[in-house]
Amino acid sequence: GNSVTQMEGPVTLSEEAFLTINCTYTATGYPSLFWYVQYPGEGLQLLLKATKADDKGSNKGFEATYRKETTSFHLEKGSVQVSDSAVYFCALIVNNNDMRFGAGTRLTVKP
Amino acid sequence: KAGVTQTPRYLIKTRGQQVTLSCSPISGHRSVSWYQQTPGQGLQFLFEYFSETQRNKGNFPGRFSGRQFSNSRSEMNVSTLELGDSALYLCASSLKGEKETQYFGPGTRLLVL
């Protein structure tokens, strides 16, 4: 079946540190891949997405590249800020079927 | 344009009771999907409604049901509540069901005692 595995948290970083949150997937067919962010007390917000192999999604300094050969979609940011503290979810869709989410990774950035 | 709204935001119920949650999609959106978020199981798809018809359903027991009205507003109902139903219930709307462009509401946090 279709599924997403992302690195377990929590992740704690100092401000301006480099961030990587790993995400790998299993899918039949050709999935679209997403990263969502959930701030405390809020719903999910789409952070970035990629719909085909080698596509790079980017937004607000975050990037992720769709790697078909390694079935991965790792999230990176060069310099995190306190305001980036949130829970990050990797997700996939195949053929517009239901969206499958990873377990989520809680990021805390300390000043 | 107003976002997806969910009411109530917080709810406390006791085991055996039933509960109804409401979701108002973005104006013009005809598809509403519901998800359950728990610490143990993460985010799981419950069901999707489009033009008042259930189009997809996740792997949840029949105690979980939903409906959609002609104005695209949706409700979900959980009967005979169990402790394990405590969760954040999220709804998401899109124009015609395109999951790639769905917008999420803030969620309803349900606590079952």
PDB file of C-alpha atoms in Angstrom, chain B residues 34-102:
ATOM      1  CA  TRP B  34     -12.480  14.743   7.185  1.00  0.00           C
ATOM      2  CA  TYR B  35      -9.398  13.494   9.026  1.00  0.00           C
ATOM      3  CA  GLN B  36      -8.755  12.254  12.531  1.00  0.00           C
ATOM      4  CA  GLN B  37      -5.474  13.193  14.209  1.00  0.00           C
ATOM      5  CA  THR B  38      -4.281  11.320  17.290  1.00  0.00           C
ATOM      6  CA  PRO B  39      -0.833  11.013  18.876  1.00  0.00           C
ATOM      7  CA  GLY B  40      -0.834   7.253  18.374  1.00  0.00           C
ATOM      8  CA  GLN B  41      -2.254   6.875  14.875  1.00  0.00           C
ATOM      9  CA  GLY B  42      -1.320  10.226  13.371  1.00  0.00           C
ATOM     10  CA  LEU B  43      -3.520  11.677  10.650  1.00  0.00           C
ATOM     11  CA  GLN B  44      -6.051   9.298   9.162  1.00  0.00           C
ATOM     12  CA  PHE B  45      -8.590   9.882   6.429  1.00  0.00           C
ATOM     13  CA  LEU B  46     -12.203   9.460   7.508  1.00  0.00           C
ATOM     14  CA  PHE B  47     -14.317  10.300   4.457  1.00  0.00           C
ATOM     15  CA  GLU B  48     -14.876  12.738   1.637  1.00  0.00           C
ATOM     16  CA  TYR B  49     -18.060  14.365   0.456  1.00  0.00           C
ATOM     17  CA  PHE B  50     -18.673  16.010  -2.893  1.00  0.00           C
ATOM     18  CA  SER B  51     -21.955  17.523  -3.979  1.00  0.00           C
ATOM     19  CA  GLU B  52     -23.778  15.938  -1.023  1.00  0.00           C
ATOM     20  CA  THR B  53     -22.505  12.429  -1.831  1.00  0.00           C
ATOM     21  CA  GLN B  54     -19.896  10.419   0.000  1.00  0.00           C
ATOM     22  CA  ARG B  55     -17.158   9.777  -2.510  1.00  0.00           C
ATOM     23  CA  ASN B  56     -14.471   8.044  -0.452  1.00  0.00           C
ATOM     24  CA  LYS B  57     -14.327   6.427   2.926  1.00  0.00           C
ATOM     25  CA  GLY B  58     -11.435   5.487   5.154  1.00  0.00           C
ATOM     26  CA  ASN B  59     -11.140   2.496   7.421  1.00  0.00           C
ATOM     27  CA  PHE B  60     -13.267   3.582  10.369  1.00  0.00           C
ATOM     28  CA  PRO B  61     -16.183   1.810  12.073  1.00  0.00           C
ATOM     29  CA  GLY B  62     -19.768   2.633  11.236  1.00  0.00           C
ATOM     30  CA  ARG B  63     -20.044   4.784  14.369  1.00  0.00           C
ATOM     31  CA  PHE B  64     -18.383   7.481  12.277  1.00  0.00           C
ATOM     32  CA  SER B  65     -20.678   9.017   9.713  1.00  0.00           C
ATOM     33  CA  GLY B  66     -21.064  12.245   7.858  1.00  0.00           C
ATOM     34  CA  ARG B  67     -23.166  14.220   5.486  1.00  0.00           C
ATOM     35  CA  GLN B  68     -22.981  17.248   3.283  1.00  0.00           C
ATOM     36  CA  PHE B  69     -25.628  19.852   2.692  1.00  0.00           C
ATOM     37  CA  SER B  70     -26.560  21.662  -0.488  1.00  0.00           C
ATOM     38  CA  ASN B  71     -24.466  24.662   0.569  1.00  0.00           C
ATOM     39  CA  SER B  72     -21.445  22.317   0.846  1.00  0.00           C
ATOM     40  CA  ARG B  73     -21.283  22.582   4.621  1.00  0.00           C
ATOM     41  CA  SER B  74     -20.525  19.210   6.137  1.00  0.00           C
ATOM     42  CA  GLU B  75     -21.121  17.530   9.441  1.00  0.00           C
ATOM     43  CA  MET B  76     -19.599  14.429  10.907  1.00  0.00           C
ATOM     44  CA  ASN B  77     -21.202  12.420  13.641  1.00  0.00           C
ATOM     45  CA  VAL B  78     -19.685   9.936  16.033  1.00  0.00           C
ATOM     46  CA  SER B  79     -22.109   7.762  17.978  1.00  0.00           C
ATOM     47  CA  THR B  80     -21.448   5.753  21.134  1.00  0.00           C
ATOM     48  CA  LEU B  81     -18.232   7.593  21.877  1.00  0.00           C
ATOM     49  CA  GLU B  82     -15.211   5.671  23.127  1.00  0.00           C
ATOM     50  CA  LEU B  83     -12.165   6.996  24.963  1.00  0.00           C
ATOM     51  CA  GLY B  84     -10.095   6.319  21.856  1.00  0.00           C
ATOM     52  CA  ASP B  85     -12.179   8.776  19.857  1.00  0.00           C
ATOM     53  CA  SER B  86     -10.426  11.621  21.654  1.00  0.00           C
ATOM     54  CA  ALA B  87      -8.644  13.413  18.850  1.00  0.00           C
ATOM     55  CA  LEU B  88      -8.315  16.507  16.741  1.00  0.00           C
ATOM     56  CA  TYR B  89     -10.779  16.286  13.864  1.00  0.00           C
ATOM     57  CA  LEU B  90      -9.729  18.232  10.807  1.00  0.00           C
ATOM     58  CA  CYS B  91     -11.709  19.014   7.743  1.00  0.00           C
ATOM     59  CA  ALA B  92     -10.327  20.183   4.438  1.00  0.00           C
ATOM     60  CA  SER B  93     -12.056  21.660   1.433  1.00  0.00           C
ATOM     61  CA  SER B  94     -11.236  21.871  -2.238  1.00  0.00           C
ATOM     62  CA  LEU B  95     -13.040  22.946  -5.384  1.00  0.00           C
ATOM     63  CA  LYS B  96     -13.816  19.519  -6.774  1.00  0.00           C
ATOM     64  CA  GLY B  97     -11.890  17.114  -4.591  1.00  0.00           C
ATOM     65  CA  GLU B  98      -8.355  17.797  -5.742  1.00  0.00           C
ATOM     66  CA  LYS B  99      -6.374  16.734  -2.690  1.00  0.00           C
ATOM     67  CA  GLU B 100      -3.334  18.564  -3.961  1.00  0.00           C
ATOM     68  CA  THR B 101      -5.043  21.904  -3.390  1.00  0.00           C
ATOM     69  CA  GLN B 102      -7.127  21.232  -0.325  1.00  0.00           C
TER      70      GLN B 102
END
